Tab-separated table of C-alpha atoms and ligand atoms in Angstrom:
chain	number	residue	atom	x	y	z
K	21	UNK	CA	-42.560	-68.032	-26.451
K	22	UNK	CA	-39.541	-66.531	-24.707
K	23	UNK	CA	-39.667	-66.243	-20.935
K	24	UNK	CA	-38.659	-62.755	-19.888
K	25	UNK	CA	-35.451	-62.364	-17.899
K	26	UNK	CA	-34.584	-59.559	-15.490
K	27	UNK	CA	-30.991	-59.414	-14.254
K	28	UNK	CA	-29.701	-57.094	-11.548
K	29	UNK	CA	-26.157	-55.874	-12.114
K	30	UNK	CA	-24.991	-54.709	-8.708
K	31	UNK	CA	-21.668	-53.470	-10.116
K	32	UNK	CA	-19.185	-52.628	-7.304
K	33	UNK	CA	-21.837	-51.862	-4.724
K	34	UNK	CA	-23.099	-53.388	-1.517
K	35	UNK	CA	-21.733	-54.945	1.632
K	36	UNK	CA	-22.505	-58.190	3.370
K	37	UNK	CA	-25.223	-56.797	5.616
K	38	UNK	CA	-26.923	-54.729	2.916
K	39	UNK	CA	-26.828	-57.619	0.436
K	40	UNK	CA	-28.429	-59.996	2.914
K	41	UNK	CA	-31.167	-57.481	3.598
K	42	UNK	CA	-31.773	-56.805	-0.116
K	43	UNK	CA	-31.965	-60.496	-0.994
K	44	UNK	CA	-34.286	-61.290	1.903
K	45	UNK	CA	-36.614	-58.493	0.794
K	46	UNK	CA	-36.515	-59.658	-2.821
K	47	UNK	CA	-37.259	-63.229	-1.806
K	48	UNK	CA	-40.276	-61.964	0.110
K	49	UNK	CA	-41.408	-59.872	-2.890
K	50	UNK	CA	-41.175	-62.791	-5.344
K	51	UNK	CA	-41.678	-65.172	-6.980
K	52	UNK	CA	-42.255	-63.570	-10.357
K	53	UNK	CA	-43.534	-64.834	-13.672
K	54	UNK	CA	-40.300	-63.643	-15.270
K	55	UNK	CA	-36.992	-65.311	-14.533
K	56	UNK	CA	-34.948	-63.121	-12.176
K	57	UNK	CA	-31.233	-63.144	-11.384
K	58	UNK	CA	-28.710	-60.950	-9.578
K	59	UNK	CA	-25.087	-60.551	-10.649
K	60	UNK	CA	-22.997	-59.788	-7.585
K	61	UNK	CA	-19.333	-58.875	-7.035
K	62	UNK	CA	-17.097	-61.966	-6.831
K	63	UNK	CA	-16.456	-61.489	-3.116
K	64	UNK	CA	-20.124	-61.940	-2.265
K	65	UNK	CA	-20.969	-64.953	-4.424
K	66	UNK	CA	-20.666	-67.380	-1.503
K	67	UNK	CA	-23.057	-65.286	0.595
K	68	UNK	CA	-25.465	-64.836	-2.310
K	69	UNK	CA	-25.454	-68.559	-3.021
K	70	UNK	CA	-26.360	-69.203	0.608
K	71	UNK	CA	-29.078	-66.574	0.676
K	72	UNK	CA	-30.715	-67.753	-2.540
K	73	UNK	CA	-30.352	-71.504	-2.097
K	74	UNK	CA	-33.746	-73.038	-2.794
K	75	UNK	CA	-35.232	-69.768	-4.115
K	76	UNK	CA	-36.367	-69.294	-7.714
K	77	UNK	CA	-33.966	-66.370	-8.149
K	78	UNK	CA	-30.705	-67.234	-9.882
K	79	UNK	CA	-27.358	-65.548	-9.413
K	80	UNK	CA	-24.258	-64.830	-11.365
K	81	UNK	CA	-21.091	-62.776	-11.693
K	82	UNK	CA	-20.159	-59.649	-13.622
K	83	UNK	CA	-17.125	-61.000	-15.466
K	84	UNK	CA	-14.966	-64.098	-15.827
K	85	UNK	CA	-11.539	-64.875	-17.175
K	86	UNK	CA	-11.085	-66.170	-20.711
K	87	UNK	CA	-8.523	-68.622	-19.311
K	88	UNK	CA	-8.987	-71.926	-17.511
K	89	UNK	CA	-6.463	-71.432	-14.693
K	90	UNK	CA	-2.918	-70.279	-14.110
K	91	UNK	CA	-0.851	-67.176	-13.513
K	92	UNK	CA	-3.570	-64.557	-13.980
K	93	UNK	CA	-3.434	-62.554	-10.756
K	94	UNK	CA	-6.763	-61.033	-9.849
K	95	UNK	CA	-8.771	-63.050	-12.370
K	96	UNK	CA	-11.640	-65.415	-11.586
K	97	UNK	CA	-12.322	-68.399	-13.825
K	98	UNK	CA	-15.656	-69.646	-15.114
K	99	UNK	CA	-15.023	-72.938	-13.304
K	100	UNK	CA	-14.809	-71.051	-9.998
K	101	UNK	CA	-18.101	-69.285	-10.698
K	102	UNK	CA	-19.731	-72.596	-11.508
K	103	UNK	CA	-18.581	-73.921	-8.128
K	104	UNK	CA	-20.554	-71.139	-6.467
K	105	UNK	CA	-23.725	-72.122	-8.289
K	106	UNK	CA	-23.727	-69.201	-10.728
K	107	UNK	CA	-26.132	-69.567	-13.643
K	108	UNK	CA	-25.114	-66.370	-15.401
K	109	UNK	CA	-22.054	-64.272	-16.045
K	110	UNK	CA	-22.034	-60.838	-17.647
K	111	UNK	CA	-19.414	-60.544	-20.380
K	112	UNK	CA	-18.316	-57.390	-22.144
K	113	UNK	CA	-20.174	-54.846	-20.055
K	114	UNK	CA	-19.353	-51.408	-21.473
K	115	UNK	CA	-17.633	-50.427	-18.224
K	116	UNK	CA	-15.193	-53.306	-18.696
K	117	UNK	CA	-14.768	-52.571	-22.392
K	118	UNK	CA	-13.970	-48.939	-21.522
K	119	UNK	CA	-12.073	-49.231	-18.219
K	120	UNK	CA	-10.277	-52.521	-18.872
K	121	UNK	CA	-9.843	-52.210	-22.636
K	122	UNK	CA	-11.737	-55.440	-23.307
K	123	UNK	CA	-11.776	-56.095	-27.037
K	124	UNK	CA	-14.608	-57.720	-28.978
K	125	UNK	CA	-12.487	-60.870	-29.261
K	126	UNK	CA	-11.653	-61.023	-25.552
K	127	UNK	CA	-15.350	-60.688	-24.725
K	128	UNK	CA	-16.112	-63.536	-27.115
K	129	UNK	CA	-13.368	-65.681	-25.553
K	130	UNK	CA	-14.795	-65.024	-22.094
K	131	UNK	CA	-18.249	-66.098	-23.281
K	132	UNK	CA	-16.699	-69.264	-24.676
K	133	UNK	CA	-15.008	-70.000	-21.338
K	134	UNK	CA	-18.325	-69.430	-19.546
K	135	UNK	CA	-20.209	-71.831	-21.817
K	136	UNK	CA	-17.540	-74.479	-21.303
K	137	UNK	CA	-18.562	-74.482	-17.631
K	138	UNK	CA	-22.297	-74.428	-18.340
K	139	UNK	CA	-22.726	-70.801	-17.361
K	140	UNK	CA	-24.948	-68.629	-19.514
K	141	UNK	CA	-23.025	-65.596	-20.747
K	142	UNK	CA	-24.946	-62.331	-20.863
K	143	UNK	CA	-23.014	-60.640	-23.644
K	144	UNK	CA	-23.355	-56.857	-23.627
K	145	UNK	CA	-23.220	-54.765	-26.756
K	146	UNK	CA	-23.874	-51.071	-27.205
K	147	UNK	CA	-22.697	-47.870	-28.799
K	148	UNK	CA	-21.136	-44.829	-27.131
K	149	UNK	CA	-22.709	-41.389	-27.327
K	150	UNK	CA	-20.262	-40.345	-30.070
K	151	UNK	CA	-21.090	-43.451	-32.101
K	152	UNK	CA	-24.799	-42.882	-31.547
K	153	UNK	CA	-24.529	-39.290	-32.721
K	154	UNK	CA	-22.531	-40.388	-35.750
K	155	UNK	CA	-25.314	-42.790	-36.715
K	156	UNK	CA	-23.082	-45.832	-36.157
K	157	UNK	CA	-25.273	-47.761	-33.710
K	158	UNK	CA	-26.125	-50.717	-35.971
K	159	UNK	CA	-22.591	-51.025	-37.261
K	160	UNK	CA	-21.099	-51.057	-33.733
K	161	UNK	CA	-23.478	-53.554	-32.162
K	162	UNK	CA	-23.227	-55.849	-35.181
K	163	UNK	CA	-19.438	-55.782	-35.003
K	164	UNK	CA	-19.511	-56.589	-31.284
K	165	UNK	CA	-21.985	-59.453	-31.707
K	166	UNK	CA	-20.252	-60.777	-34.787
K	167	UNK	CA	-17.087	-61.595	-32.795
K	168	UNK	CA	-19.179	-63.677	-30.397
K	169	UNK	CA	-21.043	-65.460	-33.201
K	170	UNK	CA	-17.794	-66.217	-34.959
K	171	UNK	CA	-16.141	-67.580	-31.817
K	172	UNK	CA	-19.064	-69.629	-30.473
K	173	UNK	CA	-20.403	-71.076	-33.736
K	174	UNK	CA	-23.678	-72.935	-33.207
K	175	UNK	CA	-23.359	-72.472	-29.418
K	176	UNK	CA	-24.366	-68.831	-29.911
K	177	UNK	CA	-27.948	-69.987	-29.271
K	178	UNK	CA	-27.034	-70.540	-25.584
K	179	UNK	CA	-26.110	-66.915	-25.017
K	180	UNK	CA	-28.229	-64.056	-23.681
K	181	UNK	CA	-27.536	-60.768	-25.478
K	182	UNK	CA	-27.941	-57.426	-23.713
K	183	UNK	CA	-28.222	-54.217	-25.706
K	184	UNK	CA	-26.994	-51.372	-23.522
K	185	UNK	CA	-26.457	-48.018	-25.212
K	186	UNK	CA	-23.504	-46.582	-23.283
K	187	UNK	CA	-25.097	-43.133	-23.255
K	188	UNK	CA	-28.060	-44.549	-21.337
K	189	UNK	CA	-26.137	-46.347	-18.581
K	190	UNK	CA	-26.444	-44.652	-15.215
K	191	UNK	CA	-27.362	-41.376	-16.895
K	192	UNK	CA	-31.113	-41.401	-16.476
K	193	UNK	CA	-31.414	-41.198	-20.270
K	194	UNK	CA	-33.189	-44.216	-21.684
K	195	UNK	CA	-33.523	-45.209	-25.289
K	196	UNK	CA	-37.185	-44.907	-26.247
K	197	UNK	CA	-38.929	-48.268	-26.533
K	198	UNK	CA	-39.027	-47.771	-30.313
K	199	UNK	CA	-35.306	-46.937	-30.520
K	200	UNK	CA	-34.413	-49.950	-28.407
K	201	UNK	CA	-36.741	-52.236	-30.359
K	202	UNK	CA	-35.146	-51.166	-33.640
K	203	UNK	CA	-31.694	-52.201	-32.398
K	204	UNK	CA	-33.039	-55.422	-30.899
K	205	UNK	CA	-34.549	-56.279	-34.276
K	206	UNK	CA	-31.168	-55.729	-35.931
K	207	UNK	CA	-29.551	-58.043	-33.387
K	208	UNK	CA	-32.292	-60.663	-33.794
K	209	UNK	CA	-31.803	-60.612	-37.574
K	210	UNK	CA	-28.070	-61.091	-37.127
K	211	UNK	CA	-28.685	-64.025	-34.765
K	212	UNK	CA	-31.169	-65.522	-37.242
K	213	UNK	CA	-28.507	-65.567	-39.900
K	214	UNK	CA	-26.278	-67.507	-37.484
K	215	UNK	CA	-28.635	-69.981	-35.818
K	216	UNK	CA	-32.038	-71.557	-36.374
K	217	UNK	CA	-32.682	-71.013	-32.639
K	218	UNK	CA	-32.605	-67.208	-32.760
K	219	UNK	CA	-36.335	-66.901	-32.094
K	220	UNK	CA	-35.844	-68.601	-28.743
K	221	UNK	CA	-32.939	-66.392	-27.680
K	222	UNK	CA	-33.338	-63.607	-25.173
K	223	UNK	CA	-32.179	-60.094	-25.945
K	224	UNK	CA	-32.265	-57.803	-22.890
K	225	UNK	CA	-32.313	-54.017	-22.819
K	226	UNK	CA	-30.179	-52.155	-20.303
K	227	UNK	CA	-29.598	-48.484	-19.534
K	228	UNK	CA	-31.575	-46.562	-16.907
K	229	UNK	CA	-34.433	-49.058	-16.740
K	230	UNK	CA	-36.753	-47.928	-13.950
K	231	UNK	CA	-40.217	-48.972	-12.760
K	232	UNK	CA	-41.816	-46.198	-14.812
K	233	UNK	CA	-40.276	-47.163	-18.167
K	234	UNK	CA	-39.963	-50.936	-17.745
K	235	UNK	CA	-43.447	-51.848	-18.965
K	236	UNK	CA	-43.177	-49.955	-22.232
K	237	UNK	CA	-39.683	-51.314	-22.920
K	238	UNK	CA	-40.625	-54.910	-22.095
K	239	UNK	CA	-43.739	-54.790	-24.271
K	240	UNK	CA	-41.647	-54.412	-27.437
K	241	UNK	CA	-41.612	-57.599	-29.516
K	242	UNK	CA	-37.840	-58.186	-29.398
K	243	UNK	CA	-37.134	-56.943	-25.864
K	244	UNK	CA	-37.072	-59.992	-23.627
K	245	UNK	CA	-36.298	-58.338	-20.311
K	246	UNK	CA	-33.669	-56.083	-18.816
K	247	UNK	CA	-30.210	-55.737	-17.362
K	248	UNK	CA	-30.710	-53.395	-14.440
K	249	UNK	CA	-27.950	-51.408	-12.724
K	250	UNK	CA	-28.886	-48.659	-10.277
K	251	UNK	CA	-32.478	-49.760	-9.784
K	252	UNK	CA	-31.417	-53.311	-8.877
K	253	UNK	CA	-30.048	-52.014	-5.563
K	254	UNK	CA	-33.443	-50.772	-4.421
K	255	UNK	CA	-35.836	-53.518	-3.409
K	256	UNK	CA	-39.054	-51.742	-4.346
K	257	UNK	CA	-37.741	-50.588	-7.735
K	258	UNK	CA	-36.224	-53.928	-8.694
K	259	UNK	CA	-39.336	-55.816	-7.581
K	260	UNK	CA	-41.514	-53.461	-9.625
K	261	UNK	CA	-39.308	-53.998	-12.695
K	262	UNK	CA	-39.512	-57.775	-12.216
K	263	UNK	CA	-43.294	-57.498	-12.011
K	264	UNK	CA	-43.368	-55.367	-15.165
K	265	UNK	CA	-41.684	-58.222	-17.002
K	266	UNK	CA	-44.299	-60.745	-15.868
P	11	PGA	P1	-28.214	-48.609	-15.119
P	11	PGA	O1	-27.067	-49.676	-15.512
P	11	PGA	O2	-29.505	-49.388	-15.014
P	11	PGA	O3	-27.768	-48.044	-13.814
P	11	PGA	O4	-28.261	-47.595	-16.223
P	11	PGA	C1	-27.306	-50.717	-16.418
P	11	PGA	C2	-26.056	-51.522	-16.608
P	11	PGA	O5	-24.955	-50.936	-16.631
P	11	PGA	O6	-26.112	-52.765	-16.743
């Protein structure tokens, strides 16, 4: 039985006062049956760690470097995230793939660096609108996941996968539960071919998850929770989504 996981991806939003308020409200709204985490901008990880110390909610970052240390101006290493108590790190979010030209291999290398510091990578895969319309969804997500499987070997079982169709992110368009489930099943089959632990692995759905569609998405057999962007910044919405995963 897989425990559901709901992860808030704050992206580049928030400020110290608003974050403190949001986390206090979420702490008051929890605990939940599902595991819940928030992935904050690097600058706020110290604050978040202080706010959530002792709470059931976990926290993480939205990216990490593939390198250990050195002359990589602007980068943050997995070891640094571990020092701030992060449990999770998002790797290969479509915004980073698109805006920072992150390749499948770089994403896999980042996940490897995260695992080396006992962080759980949340590896994002997903097709663009053009790829979706060209019927290339399965091919694209399999190619993206394959790089991670190849790079991590048997350690792939320690990863969380997030399927996020790019056309559904921040657009208000959600994949139907059936559409999402079909892709999750493809990903699960690919993981099964790589590890005997695939049935225990969590595959999250992301892309305009809201309180009113969360229950139907999370009730699909291979959807083990969500990666939540916009709605994770609103206490009532995020709490409702966490409850829907319970
Ligand atoms: P959204 O973002 O929920 O705002 O669509 C999801 C994500 O980008 O992780």
